[in-house]
Tab-separated table of C-alpha atoms and ligand atoms in Angstrom:
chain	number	residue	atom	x	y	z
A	1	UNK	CA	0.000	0.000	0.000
A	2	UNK	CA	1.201	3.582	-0.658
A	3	UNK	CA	1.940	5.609	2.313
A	4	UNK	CA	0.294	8.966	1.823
A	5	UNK	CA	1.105	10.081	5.519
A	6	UNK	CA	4.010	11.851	6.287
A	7	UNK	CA	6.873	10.030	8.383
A	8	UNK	CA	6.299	11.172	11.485
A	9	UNK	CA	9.685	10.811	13.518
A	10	UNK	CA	9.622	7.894	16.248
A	11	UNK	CA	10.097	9.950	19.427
A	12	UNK	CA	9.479	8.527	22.885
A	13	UNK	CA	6.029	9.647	24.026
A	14	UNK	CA	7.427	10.449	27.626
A	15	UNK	CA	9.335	13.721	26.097
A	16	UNK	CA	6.213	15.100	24.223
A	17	UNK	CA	3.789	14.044	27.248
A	18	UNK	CA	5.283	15.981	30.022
A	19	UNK	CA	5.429	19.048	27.256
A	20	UNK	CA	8.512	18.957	25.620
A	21	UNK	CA	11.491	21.364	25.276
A	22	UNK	CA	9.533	23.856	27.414
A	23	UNK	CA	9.373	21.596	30.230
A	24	UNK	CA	13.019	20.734	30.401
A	25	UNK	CA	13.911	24.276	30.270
A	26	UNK	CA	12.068	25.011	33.147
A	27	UNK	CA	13.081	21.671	35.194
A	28	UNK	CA	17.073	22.870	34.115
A	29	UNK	CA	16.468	26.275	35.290
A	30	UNK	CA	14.917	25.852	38.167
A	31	UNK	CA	17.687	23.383	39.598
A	32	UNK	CA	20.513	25.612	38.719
A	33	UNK	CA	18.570	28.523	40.213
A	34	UNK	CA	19.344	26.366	43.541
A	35	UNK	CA	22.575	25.124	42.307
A	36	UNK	CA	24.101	28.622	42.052
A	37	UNK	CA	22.764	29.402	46.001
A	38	UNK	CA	24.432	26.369	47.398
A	39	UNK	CA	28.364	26.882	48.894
A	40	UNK	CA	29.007	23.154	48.269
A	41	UNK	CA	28.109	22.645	44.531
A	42	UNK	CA	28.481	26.186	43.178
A	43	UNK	CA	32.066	26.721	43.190
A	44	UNK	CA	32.700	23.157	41.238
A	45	UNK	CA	30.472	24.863	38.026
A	46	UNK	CA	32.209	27.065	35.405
A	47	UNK	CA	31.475	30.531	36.972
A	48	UNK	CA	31.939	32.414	33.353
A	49	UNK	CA	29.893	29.796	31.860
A	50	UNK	CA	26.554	29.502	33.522
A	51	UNK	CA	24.481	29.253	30.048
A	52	UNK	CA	26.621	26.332	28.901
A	53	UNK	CA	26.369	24.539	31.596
A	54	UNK	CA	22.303	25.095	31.611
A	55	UNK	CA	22.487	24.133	27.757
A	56	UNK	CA	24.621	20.907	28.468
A	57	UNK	CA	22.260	19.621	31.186
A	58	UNK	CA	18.872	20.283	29.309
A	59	UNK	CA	20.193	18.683	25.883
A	60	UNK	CA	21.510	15.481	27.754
A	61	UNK	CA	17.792	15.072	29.517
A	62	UNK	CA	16.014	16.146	26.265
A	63	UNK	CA	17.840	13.547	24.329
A	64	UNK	CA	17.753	10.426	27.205
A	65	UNK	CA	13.945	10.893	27.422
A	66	UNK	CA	13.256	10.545	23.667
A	67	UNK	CA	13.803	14.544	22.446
A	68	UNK	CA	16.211	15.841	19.782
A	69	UNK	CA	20.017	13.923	19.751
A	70	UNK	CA	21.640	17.718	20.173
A	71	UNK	CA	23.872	16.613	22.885
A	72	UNK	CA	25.357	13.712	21.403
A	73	UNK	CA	25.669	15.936	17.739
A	74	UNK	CA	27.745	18.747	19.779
A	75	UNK	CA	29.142	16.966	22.625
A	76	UNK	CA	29.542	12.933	21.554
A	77	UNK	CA	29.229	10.066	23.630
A	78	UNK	CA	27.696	11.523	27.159
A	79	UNK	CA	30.073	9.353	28.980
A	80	UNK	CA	28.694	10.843	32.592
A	81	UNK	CA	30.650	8.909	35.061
A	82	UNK	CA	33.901	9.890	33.604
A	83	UNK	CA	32.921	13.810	33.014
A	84	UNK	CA	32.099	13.872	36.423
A	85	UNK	CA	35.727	12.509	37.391
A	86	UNK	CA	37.058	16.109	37.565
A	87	UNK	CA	34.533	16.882	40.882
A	88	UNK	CA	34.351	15.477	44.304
A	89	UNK	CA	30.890	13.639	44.196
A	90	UNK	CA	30.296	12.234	47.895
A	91	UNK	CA	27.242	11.505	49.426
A	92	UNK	CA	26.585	14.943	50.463
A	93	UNK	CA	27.033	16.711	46.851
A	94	UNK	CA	24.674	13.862	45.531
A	95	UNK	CA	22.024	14.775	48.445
A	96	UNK	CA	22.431	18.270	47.722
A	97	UNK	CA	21.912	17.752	43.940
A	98	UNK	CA	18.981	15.986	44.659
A	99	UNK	CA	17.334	18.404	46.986
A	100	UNK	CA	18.271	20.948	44.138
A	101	UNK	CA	16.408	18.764	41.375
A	102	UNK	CA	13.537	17.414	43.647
A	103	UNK	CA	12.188	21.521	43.923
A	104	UNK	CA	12.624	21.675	40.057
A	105	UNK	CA	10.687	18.399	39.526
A	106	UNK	CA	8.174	19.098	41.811
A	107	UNK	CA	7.980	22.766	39.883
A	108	UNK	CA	6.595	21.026	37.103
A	109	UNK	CA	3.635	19.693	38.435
A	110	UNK	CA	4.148	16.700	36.487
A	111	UNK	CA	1.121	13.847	36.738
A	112	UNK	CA	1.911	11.818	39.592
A	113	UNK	CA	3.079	8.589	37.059
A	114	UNK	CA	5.633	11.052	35.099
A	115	UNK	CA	6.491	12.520	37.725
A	116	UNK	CA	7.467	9.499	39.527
A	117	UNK	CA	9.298	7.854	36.445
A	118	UNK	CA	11.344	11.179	36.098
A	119	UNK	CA	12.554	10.925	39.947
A	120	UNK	CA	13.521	7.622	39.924
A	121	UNK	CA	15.812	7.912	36.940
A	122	UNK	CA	17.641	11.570	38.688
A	123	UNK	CA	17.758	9.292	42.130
A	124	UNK	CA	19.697	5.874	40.284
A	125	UNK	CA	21.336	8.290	38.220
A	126	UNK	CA	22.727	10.714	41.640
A	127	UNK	CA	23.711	7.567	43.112
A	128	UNK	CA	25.473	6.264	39.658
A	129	UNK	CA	27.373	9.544	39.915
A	130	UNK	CA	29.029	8.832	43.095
A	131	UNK	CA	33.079	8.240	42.439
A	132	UNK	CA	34.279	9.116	46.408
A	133	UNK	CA	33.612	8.677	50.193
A	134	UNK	CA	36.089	11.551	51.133
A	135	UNK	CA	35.491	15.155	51.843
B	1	LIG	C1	25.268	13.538	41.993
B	1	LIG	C2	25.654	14.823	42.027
B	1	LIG	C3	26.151	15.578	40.818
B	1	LIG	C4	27.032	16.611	40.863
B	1	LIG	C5	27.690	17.187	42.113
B	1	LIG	C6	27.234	17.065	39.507
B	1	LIG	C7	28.080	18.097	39.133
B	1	LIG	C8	28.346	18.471	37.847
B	1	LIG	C9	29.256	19.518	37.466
B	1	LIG	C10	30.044	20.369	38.446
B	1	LIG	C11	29.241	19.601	36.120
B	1	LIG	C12	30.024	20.574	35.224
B	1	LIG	C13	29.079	21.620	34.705
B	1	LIG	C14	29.262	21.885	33.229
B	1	LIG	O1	30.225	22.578	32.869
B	1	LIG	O2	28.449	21.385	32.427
B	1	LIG	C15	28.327	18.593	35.643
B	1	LIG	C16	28.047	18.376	34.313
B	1	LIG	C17	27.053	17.544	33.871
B	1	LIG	N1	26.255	16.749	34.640
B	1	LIG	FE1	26.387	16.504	36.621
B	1	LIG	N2	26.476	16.311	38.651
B	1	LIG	C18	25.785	15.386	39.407
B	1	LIG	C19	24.879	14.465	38.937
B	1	LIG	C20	24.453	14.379	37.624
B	1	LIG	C21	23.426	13.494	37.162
B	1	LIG	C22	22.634	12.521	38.052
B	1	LIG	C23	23.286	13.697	35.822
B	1	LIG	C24	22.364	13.057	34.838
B	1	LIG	C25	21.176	12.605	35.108
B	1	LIG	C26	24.233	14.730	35.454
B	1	LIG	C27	24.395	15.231	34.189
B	1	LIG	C28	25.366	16.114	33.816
B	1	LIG	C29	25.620	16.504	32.436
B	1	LIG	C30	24.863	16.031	31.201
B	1	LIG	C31	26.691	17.381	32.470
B	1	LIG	C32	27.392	18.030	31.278
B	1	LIG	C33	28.395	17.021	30.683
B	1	LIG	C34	29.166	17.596	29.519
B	1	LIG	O3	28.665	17.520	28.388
B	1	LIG	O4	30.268	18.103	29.753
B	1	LIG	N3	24.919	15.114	36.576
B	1	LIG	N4	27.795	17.924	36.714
Protein backbone atom coordinates (compact mmCIF):
# COMPACT_ATOMS: atom_id res chain seq x y z
CA UNK A 1 0.00 0.00 0.00
CA UNK A 2 1.20 3.58 -0.66
CA UNK A 3 1.94 5.61 2.31
CA UNK A 4 0.29 8.97 1.82
CA UNK A 5 1.10 10.08 5.52
CA UNK A 6 4.01 11.85 6.29
CA UNK A 7 6.87 10.03 8.38
CA UNK A 8 6.30 11.17 11.49
CA UNK A 9 9.69 10.81 13.52
CA UNK A 10 9.62 7.89 16.25
CA UNK A 11 10.10 9.95 19.43
CA UNK A 12 9.48 8.53 22.88
CA UNK A 13 6.03 9.65 24.03
CA UNK A 14 7.43 10.45 27.63
CA UNK A 15 9.33 13.72 26.10
CA UNK A 16 6.21 15.10 24.22
CA UNK A 17 3.79 14.04 27.25
CA UNK A 18 5.28 15.98 30.02
CA UNK A 19 5.43 19.05 27.26
CA UNK A 20 8.51 18.96 25.62
CA UNK A 21 11.49 21.36 25.28
CA UNK A 22 9.53 23.86 27.41
CA UNK A 23 9.37 21.60 30.23
CA UNK A 24 13.02 20.73 30.40
CA UNK A 25 13.91 24.28 30.27
CA UNK A 26 12.07 25.01 33.15
CA UNK A 27 13.08 21.67 35.19
CA UNK A 28 17.07 22.87 34.11
CA UNK A 29 16.47 26.28 35.29
CA UNK A 30 14.92 25.85 38.17
CA UNK A 31 17.69 23.38 39.60
CA UNK A 32 20.51 25.61 38.72
CA UNK A 33 18.57 28.52 40.21
CA UNK A 34 19.34 26.37 43.54
CA UNK A 35 22.58 25.12 42.31
CA UNK A 36 24.10 28.62 42.05
CA UNK A 37 22.76 29.40 46.00
CA UNK A 38 24.43 26.37 47.40
CA UNK A 39 28.36 26.88 48.89
CA UNK A 40 29.01 23.15 48.27
CA UNK A 41 28.11 22.64 44.53
CA UNK A 42 28.48 26.19 43.18
CA UNK A 43 32.07 26.72 43.19
CA UNK A 44 32.70 23.16 41.24
CA UNK A 45 30.47 24.86 38.03
CA UNK A 46 32.21 27.07 35.41
CA UNK A 47 31.47 30.53 36.97
CA UNK A 48 31.94 32.41 33.35
CA UNK A 49 29.89 29.80 31.86
CA UNK A 50 26.55 29.50 33.52
CA UNK A 51 24.48 29.25 30.05
CA UNK A 52 26.62 26.33 28.90
CA UNK A 53 26.37 24.54 31.60
CA UNK A 54 22.30 25.09 31.61
CA UNK A 55 22.49 24.13 27.76
CA UNK A 56 24.62 20.91 28.47
CA UNK A 57 22.26 19.62 31.19
CA UNK A 58 18.87 20.28 29.31
CA UNK A 59 20.19 18.68 25.88
CA UNK A 60 21.51 15.48 27.75
CA UNK A 61 17.79 15.07 29.52
CA UNK A 62 16.01 16.15 26.26
CA UNK A 63 17.84 13.55 24.33
CA UNK A 64 17.75 10.43 27.21
CA UNK A 65 13.94 10.89 27.42
CA UNK A 66 13.26 10.55 23.67
CA UNK A 67 13.80 14.54 22.45
CA UNK A 68 16.21 15.84 19.78
CA UNK A 69 20.02 13.92 19.75
CA UNK A 70 21.64 17.72 20.17
CA UNK A 71 23.87 16.61 22.88
CA UNK A 72 25.36 13.71 21.40
CA UNK A 73 25.67 15.94 17.74
CA UNK A 74 27.74 18.75 19.78
CA UNK A 75 29.14 16.97 22.63
CA UNK A 76 29.54 12.93 21.55
CA UNK A 77 29.23 10.07 23.63
CA UNK A 78 27.70 11.52 27.16
CA UNK A 79 30.07 9.35 28.98
CA UNK A 80 28.69 10.84 32.59
CA UNK A 81 30.65 8.91 35.06
CA UNK A 82 33.90 9.89 33.60
CA UNK A 83 32.92 13.81 33.01
CA UNK A 84 32.10 13.87 36.42
CA UNK A 85 35.73 12.51 37.39
CA UNK A 86 37.06 16.11 37.57
CA UNK A 87 34.53 16.88 40.88
CA UNK A 88 34.35 15.48 44.30
CA UNK A 89 30.89 13.64 44.20
CA UNK A 90 30.30 12.23 47.90
CA UNK A 91 27.24 11.51 49.43
CA UNK A 92 26.58 14.94 50.46
CA UNK A 93 27.03 16.71 46.85
CA UNK A 94 24.67 13.86 45.53
CA UNK A 95 22.02 14.78 48.45
CA UNK A 96 22.43 18.27 47.72
CA UNK A 97 21.91 17.75 43.94
CA UNK A 98 18.98 15.99 44.66
CA UNK A 99 17.33 18.40 46.99
CA UNK A 100 18.27 20.95 44.14
CA UNK A 101 16.41 18.76 41.37
CA UNK A 102 13.54 17.41 43.65
CA UNK A 103 12.19 21.52 43.92
CA UNK A 104 12.62 21.67 40.06
CA UNK A 105 10.69 18.40 39.53
CA UNK A 106 8.17 19.10 41.81
CA UNK A 107 7.98 22.77 39.88
CA UNK A 108 6.60 21.03 37.10
CA UNK A 109 3.63 19.69 38.43
CA UNK A 110 4.15 16.70 36.49
CA UNK A 111 1.12 13.85 36.74
CA UNK A 112 1.91 11.82 39.59
CA UNK A 113 3.08 8.59 37.06
CA UNK A 114 5.63 11.05 35.10
CA UNK A 115 6.49 12.52 37.72
CA UNK A 116 7.47 9.50 39.53
CA UNK A 117 9.30 7.85 36.44
CA UNK A 118 11.34 11.18 36.10
CA UNK A 119 12.55 10.93 39.95
CA UNK A 120 13.52 7.62 39.92
CA UNK A 121 15.81 7.91 36.94
CA UNK A 122 17.64 11.57 38.69
CA UNK A 123 17.76 9.29 42.13
CA UNK A 124 19.70 5.87 40.28
CA UNK A 125 21.34 8.29 38.22
CA UNK A 126 22.73 10.71 41.64
CA UNK A 127 23.71 7.57 43.11
CA UNK A 128 25.47 6.26 39.66
CA UNK A 129 27.37 9.54 39.91
CA UNK A 130 29.03 8.83 43.09
CA UNK A 131 33.08 8.24 42.44
CA UNK A 132 34.28 9.12 46.41
CA UNK A 133 33.61 8.68 50.19
CA UNK A 134 36.09 11.55 51.13
CA UNK A 135 35.49 15.16 51.84
C1 LIG B 1 25.27 13.54 41.99
C2 LIG B 1 25.65 14.82 42.03
C3 LIG B 1 26.15 15.58 40.82
C4 LIG B 1 27.03 16.61 40.86
C5 LIG B 1 27.69 17.19 42.11
C6 LIG B 1 27.23 17.06 39.51
C7 LIG B 1 28.08 18.10 39.13
C8 LIG B 1 28.35 18.47 37.85
C9 LIG B 1 29.26 19.52 37.47
C10 LIG B 1 30.04 20.37 38.45
C11 LIG B 1 29.24 19.60 36.12
C12 LIG B 1 30.02 20.57 35.22
C13 LIG B 1 29.08 21.62 34.71
C14 LIG B 1 29.26 21.89 33.23
O1 LIG B 1 30.23 22.58 32.87
O2 LIG B 1 28.45 21.38 32.43
C15 LIG B 1 28.33 18.59 35.64
C16 LIG B 1 28.05 18.38 34.31
C17 LIG B 1 27.05 17.54 33.87
N1 LIG B 1 26.25 16.75 34.64
FE1 LIG B 1 26.39 16.50 36.62
N2 LIG B 1 26.48 16.31 38.65
C18 LIG B 1 25.79 15.39 39.41
C19 LIG B 1 24.88 14.46 38.94
C20 LIG B 1 24.45 14.38 37.62
C21 LIG B 1 23.43 13.49 37.16
C22 LIG B 1 22.63 12.52 38.05
C23 LIG B 1 23.29 13.70 35.82
C24 LIG B 1 22.36 13.06 34.84
C25 LIG B 1 21.18 12.60 35.11
C26 LIG B 1 24.23 14.73 35.45
C27 LIG B 1 24.40 15.23 34.19
C28 LIG B 1 25.37 16.11 33.82
C29 LIG B 1 25.62 16.50 32.44
C30 LIG B 1 24.86 16.03 31.20
C31 LIG B 1 26.69 17.38 32.47
C32 LIG B 1 27.39 18.03 31.28
C33 LIG B 1 28.39 17.02 30.68
C34 LIG B 1 29.17 17.60 29.52
O3 LIG B 1 28.67 17.52 28.39
O4 LIG B 1 30.27 18.10 29.75
N3 LIG B 1 24.92 15.11 36.58
N4 LIG B 1 27.80 17.92 36.71
Amino acid sequence: MIELTPKVPDRNPFYEQVGGHATFVKLVETFYAGIRDDEVLAPMYPADDWDGAVWRLTAFLEQYWGGPGTYSEQRGHPRLRMRHNPFTVNPDARDRWLSHMRVAVDSLELAPADRDLLWDYLERAAHAMVNTFDD
